[in-house]
Short mmCIF file of C-alpha atoms in Angstrom, two decimals:
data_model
loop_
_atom_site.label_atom_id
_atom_site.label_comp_id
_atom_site.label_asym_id
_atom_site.label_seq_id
_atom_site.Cartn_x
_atom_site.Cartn_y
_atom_site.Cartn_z
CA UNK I 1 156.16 165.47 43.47
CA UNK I 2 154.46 167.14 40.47
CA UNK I 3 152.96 171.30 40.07
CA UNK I 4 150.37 172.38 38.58
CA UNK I 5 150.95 174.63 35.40
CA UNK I 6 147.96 177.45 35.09
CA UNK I 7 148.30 180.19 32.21
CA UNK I 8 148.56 183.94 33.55
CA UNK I 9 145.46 186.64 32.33
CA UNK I 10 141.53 186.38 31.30
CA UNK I 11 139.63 189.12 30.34
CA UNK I 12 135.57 188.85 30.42
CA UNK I 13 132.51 190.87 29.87
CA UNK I 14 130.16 190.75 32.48
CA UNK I 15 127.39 188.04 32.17
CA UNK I 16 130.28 186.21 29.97
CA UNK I 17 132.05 182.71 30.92
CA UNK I 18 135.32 181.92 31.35
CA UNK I 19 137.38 178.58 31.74
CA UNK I 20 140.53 177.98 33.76
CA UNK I 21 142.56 175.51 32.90
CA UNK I 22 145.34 173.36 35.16
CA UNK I 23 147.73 170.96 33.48
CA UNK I 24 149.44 168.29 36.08
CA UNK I 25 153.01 167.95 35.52
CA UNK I 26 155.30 165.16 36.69
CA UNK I 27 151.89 162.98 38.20
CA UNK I 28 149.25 161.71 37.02
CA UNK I 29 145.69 163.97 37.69
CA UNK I 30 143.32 161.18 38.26
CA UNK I 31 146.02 160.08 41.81
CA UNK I 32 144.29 162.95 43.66
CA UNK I 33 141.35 165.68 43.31
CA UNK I 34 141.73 168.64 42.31
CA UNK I 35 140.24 171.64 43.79
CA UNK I 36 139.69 175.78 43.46
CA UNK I 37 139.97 178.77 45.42
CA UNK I 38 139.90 181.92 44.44
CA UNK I 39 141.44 185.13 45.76
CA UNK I 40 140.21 188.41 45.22
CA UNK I 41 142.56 191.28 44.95
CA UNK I 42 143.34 191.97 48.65
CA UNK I 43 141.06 189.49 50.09
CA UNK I 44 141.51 186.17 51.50
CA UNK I 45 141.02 181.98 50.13
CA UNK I 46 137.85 181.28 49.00
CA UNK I 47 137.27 177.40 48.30
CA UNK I 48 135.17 177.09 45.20
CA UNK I 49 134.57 173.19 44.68
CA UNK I 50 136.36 170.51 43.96
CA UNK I 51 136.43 167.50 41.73
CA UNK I 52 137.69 163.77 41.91
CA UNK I 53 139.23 163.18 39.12
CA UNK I 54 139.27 159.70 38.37
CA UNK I 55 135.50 159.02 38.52
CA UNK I 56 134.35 162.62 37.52
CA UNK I 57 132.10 163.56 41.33
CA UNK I 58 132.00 167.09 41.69
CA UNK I 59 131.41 168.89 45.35
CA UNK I 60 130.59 172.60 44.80
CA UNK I 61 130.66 175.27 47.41
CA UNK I 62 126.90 176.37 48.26
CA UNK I 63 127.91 180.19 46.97
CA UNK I 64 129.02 178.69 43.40
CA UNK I 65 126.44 175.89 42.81
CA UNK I 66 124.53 176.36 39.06
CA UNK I 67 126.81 178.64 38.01
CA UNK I 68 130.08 176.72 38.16
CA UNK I 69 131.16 173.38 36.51
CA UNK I 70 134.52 171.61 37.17
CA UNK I 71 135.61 169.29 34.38
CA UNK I 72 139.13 167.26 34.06
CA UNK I 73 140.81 166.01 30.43
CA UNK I 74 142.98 163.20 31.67
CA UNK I 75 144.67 162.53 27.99
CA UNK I 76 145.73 165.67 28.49
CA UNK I 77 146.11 165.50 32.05
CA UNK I 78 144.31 169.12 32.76
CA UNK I 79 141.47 170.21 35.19
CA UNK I 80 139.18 172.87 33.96
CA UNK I 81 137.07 175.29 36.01
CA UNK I 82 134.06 176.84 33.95
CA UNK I 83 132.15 180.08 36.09
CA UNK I 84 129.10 181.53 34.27
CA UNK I 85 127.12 184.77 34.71
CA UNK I 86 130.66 186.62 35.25
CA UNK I 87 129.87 189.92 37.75
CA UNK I 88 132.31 192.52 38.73
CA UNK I 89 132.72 190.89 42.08
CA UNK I 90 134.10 187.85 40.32
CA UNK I 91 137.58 189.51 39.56
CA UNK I 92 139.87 186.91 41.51
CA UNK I 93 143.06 185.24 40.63
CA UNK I 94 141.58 181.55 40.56
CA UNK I 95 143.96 178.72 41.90
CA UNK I 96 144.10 175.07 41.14
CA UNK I 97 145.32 172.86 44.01
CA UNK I 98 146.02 169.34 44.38
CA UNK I 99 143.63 167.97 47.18
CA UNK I 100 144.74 165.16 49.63
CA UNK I 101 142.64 163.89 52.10
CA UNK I 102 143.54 161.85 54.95
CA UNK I 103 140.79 160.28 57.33
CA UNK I 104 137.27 161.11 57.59
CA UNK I 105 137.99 165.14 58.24
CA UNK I 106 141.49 166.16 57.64
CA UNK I 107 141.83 167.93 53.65
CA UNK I 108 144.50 169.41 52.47
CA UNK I 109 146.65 171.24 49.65
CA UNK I 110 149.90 170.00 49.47
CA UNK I 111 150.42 171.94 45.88
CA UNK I 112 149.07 174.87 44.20
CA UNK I 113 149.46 176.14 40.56
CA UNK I 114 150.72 180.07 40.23
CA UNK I 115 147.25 181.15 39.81
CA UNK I 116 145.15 182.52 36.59
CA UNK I 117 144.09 186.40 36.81
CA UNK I 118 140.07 186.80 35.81
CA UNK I 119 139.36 190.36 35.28
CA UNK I 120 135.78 191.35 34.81
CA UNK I 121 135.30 194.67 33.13
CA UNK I 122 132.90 196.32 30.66
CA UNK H 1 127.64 179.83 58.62
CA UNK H 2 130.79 177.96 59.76
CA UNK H 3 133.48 179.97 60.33
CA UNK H 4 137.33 180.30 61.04
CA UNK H 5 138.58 183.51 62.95
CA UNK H 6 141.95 184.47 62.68
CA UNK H 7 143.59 188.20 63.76
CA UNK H 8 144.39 190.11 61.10
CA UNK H 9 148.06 191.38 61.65
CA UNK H 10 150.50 189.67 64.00
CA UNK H 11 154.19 192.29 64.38
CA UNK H 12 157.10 190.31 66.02
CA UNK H 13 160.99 191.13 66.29
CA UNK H 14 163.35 189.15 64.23
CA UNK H 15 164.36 186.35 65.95
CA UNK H 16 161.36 186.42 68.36
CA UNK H 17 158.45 183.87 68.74
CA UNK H 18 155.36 184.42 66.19
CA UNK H 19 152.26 182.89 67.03
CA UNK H 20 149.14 183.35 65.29
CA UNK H 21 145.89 181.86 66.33
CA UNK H 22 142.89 180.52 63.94
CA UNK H 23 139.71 179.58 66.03
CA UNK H 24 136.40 177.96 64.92
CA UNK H 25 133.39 176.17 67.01
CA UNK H 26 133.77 173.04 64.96
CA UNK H 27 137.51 173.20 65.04
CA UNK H 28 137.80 170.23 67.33
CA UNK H 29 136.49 167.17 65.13
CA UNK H 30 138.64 168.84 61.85
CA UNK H 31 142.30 168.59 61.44
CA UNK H 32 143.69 172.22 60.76
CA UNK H 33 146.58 172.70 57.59
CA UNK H 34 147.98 175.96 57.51
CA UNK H 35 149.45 177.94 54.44
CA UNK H 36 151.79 180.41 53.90
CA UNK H 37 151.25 183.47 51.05
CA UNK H 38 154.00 185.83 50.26
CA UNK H 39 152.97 188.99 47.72
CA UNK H 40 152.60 187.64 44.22
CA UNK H 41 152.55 184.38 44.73
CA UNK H 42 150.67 181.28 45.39
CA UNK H 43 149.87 180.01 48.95
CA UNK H 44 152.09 177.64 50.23
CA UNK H 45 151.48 174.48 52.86
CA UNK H 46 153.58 174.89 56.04
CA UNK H 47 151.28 172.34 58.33
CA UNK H 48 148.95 169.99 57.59
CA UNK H 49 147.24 167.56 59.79
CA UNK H 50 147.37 169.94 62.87
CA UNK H 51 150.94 169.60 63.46
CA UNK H 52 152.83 168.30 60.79
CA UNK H 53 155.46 169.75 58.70
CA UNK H 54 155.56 169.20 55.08
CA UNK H 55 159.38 167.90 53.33
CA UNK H 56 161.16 171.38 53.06
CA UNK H 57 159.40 173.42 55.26
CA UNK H 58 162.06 174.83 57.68
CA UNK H 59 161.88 173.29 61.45
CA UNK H 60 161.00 176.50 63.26
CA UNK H 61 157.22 175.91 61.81
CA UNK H 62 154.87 174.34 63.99
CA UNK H 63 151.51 173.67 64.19
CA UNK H 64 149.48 172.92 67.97
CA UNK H 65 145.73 172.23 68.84
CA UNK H 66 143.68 173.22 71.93
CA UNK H 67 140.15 172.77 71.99
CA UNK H 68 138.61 174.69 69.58
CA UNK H 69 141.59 176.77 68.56
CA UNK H 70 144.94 176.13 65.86
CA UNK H 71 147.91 177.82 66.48
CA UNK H 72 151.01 177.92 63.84
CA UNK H 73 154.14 178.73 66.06
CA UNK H 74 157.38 180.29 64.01
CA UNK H 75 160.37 180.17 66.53
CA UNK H 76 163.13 182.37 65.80
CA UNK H 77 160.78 184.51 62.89
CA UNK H 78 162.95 185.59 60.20
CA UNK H 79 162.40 188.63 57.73
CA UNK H 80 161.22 186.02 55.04
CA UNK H 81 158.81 184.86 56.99
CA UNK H 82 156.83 188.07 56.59
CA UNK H 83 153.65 186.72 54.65
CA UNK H 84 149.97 186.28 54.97
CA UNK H 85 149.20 182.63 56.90
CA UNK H 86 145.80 181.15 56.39
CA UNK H 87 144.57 178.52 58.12
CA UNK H 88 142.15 175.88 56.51
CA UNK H 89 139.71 173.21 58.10
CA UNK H 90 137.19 170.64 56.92
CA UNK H 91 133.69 171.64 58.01
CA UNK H 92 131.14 168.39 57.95
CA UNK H 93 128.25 170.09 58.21
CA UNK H 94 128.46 171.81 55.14
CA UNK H 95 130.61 169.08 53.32
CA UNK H 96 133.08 172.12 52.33
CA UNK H 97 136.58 172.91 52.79
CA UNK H 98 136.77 176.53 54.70
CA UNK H 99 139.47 179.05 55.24
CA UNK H 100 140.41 181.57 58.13
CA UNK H 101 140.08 185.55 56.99
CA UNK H 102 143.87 185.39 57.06
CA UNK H 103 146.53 187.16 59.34
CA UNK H 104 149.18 189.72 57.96
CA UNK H 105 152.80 188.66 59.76
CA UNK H 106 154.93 191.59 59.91
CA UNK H 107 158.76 190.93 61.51
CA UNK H 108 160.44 194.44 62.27
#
């Protein structure tokens, strides 16, 4: 089956980047993209982008394109999700998910990790 | 832009029938997965592919298409099934995954 293993807290300044990392345990990454979504506190999914991991194509979310970049490590077996130009409005617990995607229009996320906590405070 | 409606609470007595209701113009050519968030933790997948059931999901989940409009179905709702339930669709205009607002299932 596999999870996804995220670590817990960020802190950022505003204008400041941060990177979220996902490590794949029990499968190999490059079987199946990975994608984000975010979640900001009390508010619903937000899909951010996602990326296929064994030749590296990227598919960002209008809202996020030029300021995010979605990288993958496969020694390592990790996914990485880089957001620039942090705001306020960026606070969000950020999620990776494994993607699967079945026909021409049916995605899904059959596994999420427990989510990484991006504060954004001055 | 595309979007995917869903009503924000849902109350139903234990036991009872729970049905909660994501609709979308587009909703027709995408299949619809649905996920299930309790507080604190991460979303989980409870139907995919409009009506299936993932291993371990517990039989009184179901998932049903009409048109233009998903429903998840929880028959016999149990106090842990209290949870947020988002539904999620592919929308090929846009080449972008999208999710419903999210509706607040409350058994009592």
């Amino acid at each position: 089956q596999g999870q996804l293993v995220q670590a817990g807290v960020d802190v950022k300044k505003p204008g400041a980047s941060v990177k979220v990392s996902c490590v794949a345990s029990g499968y190999n990454l490059k079987d199946f993209p990975i994608s984000w979504v975010r979640q900001a506190p009390g508010q619903g999914l937000e899909w951010m982008g996602w990326i296929i991991v064994y030749n590296g194509n990227t598919n960002y979310a209008q809202k996020f394109q030029g300021r995010v970049t979605m990288t993958t490590d496969t020694i390592t077996n990790t996914a990485y999700m880089e957001l620039g130009s942090l705001r306020f409005d960026d606070t969000a617990v950020y999620y990776c998910a494994r993607q699967r995607h079945d026909y021409s229009n049916n995605y899904y996320f059959d596994s999420w990790g427990q989510g990484t906590l991006v504060t954004v405070s001055s | 832009s595309y979007e995917l409606t869903q009503p924000p609470s849902v109350s139903v007595s234990p036991g009872q029938t729970a049905s909660i209701t994501c609709s979308g113009d587009k909703l027709g050519i995408s299949y619809v997965s649905w996920y299930q968030q309790k507080p604190g933790q991460s979303p989980v997948m409870v139907i995919y592919q409009d009506t299936s059931r993932p291993s371990g999901i517990r039989e009184r989940f179901s998932g049903s298409t009409s048109g233009n409009t998903a429903t998840l179905t929880i028959s016999g709702t149990q106090t842990m099934d209290e949870a947020d339930y988002y539904c999620q669709a592919w929308d090929i205009s846009n080449v972008s995954i999208i999710f419903g607002g999210g509706t607040r299932l409350t058994v009592l």
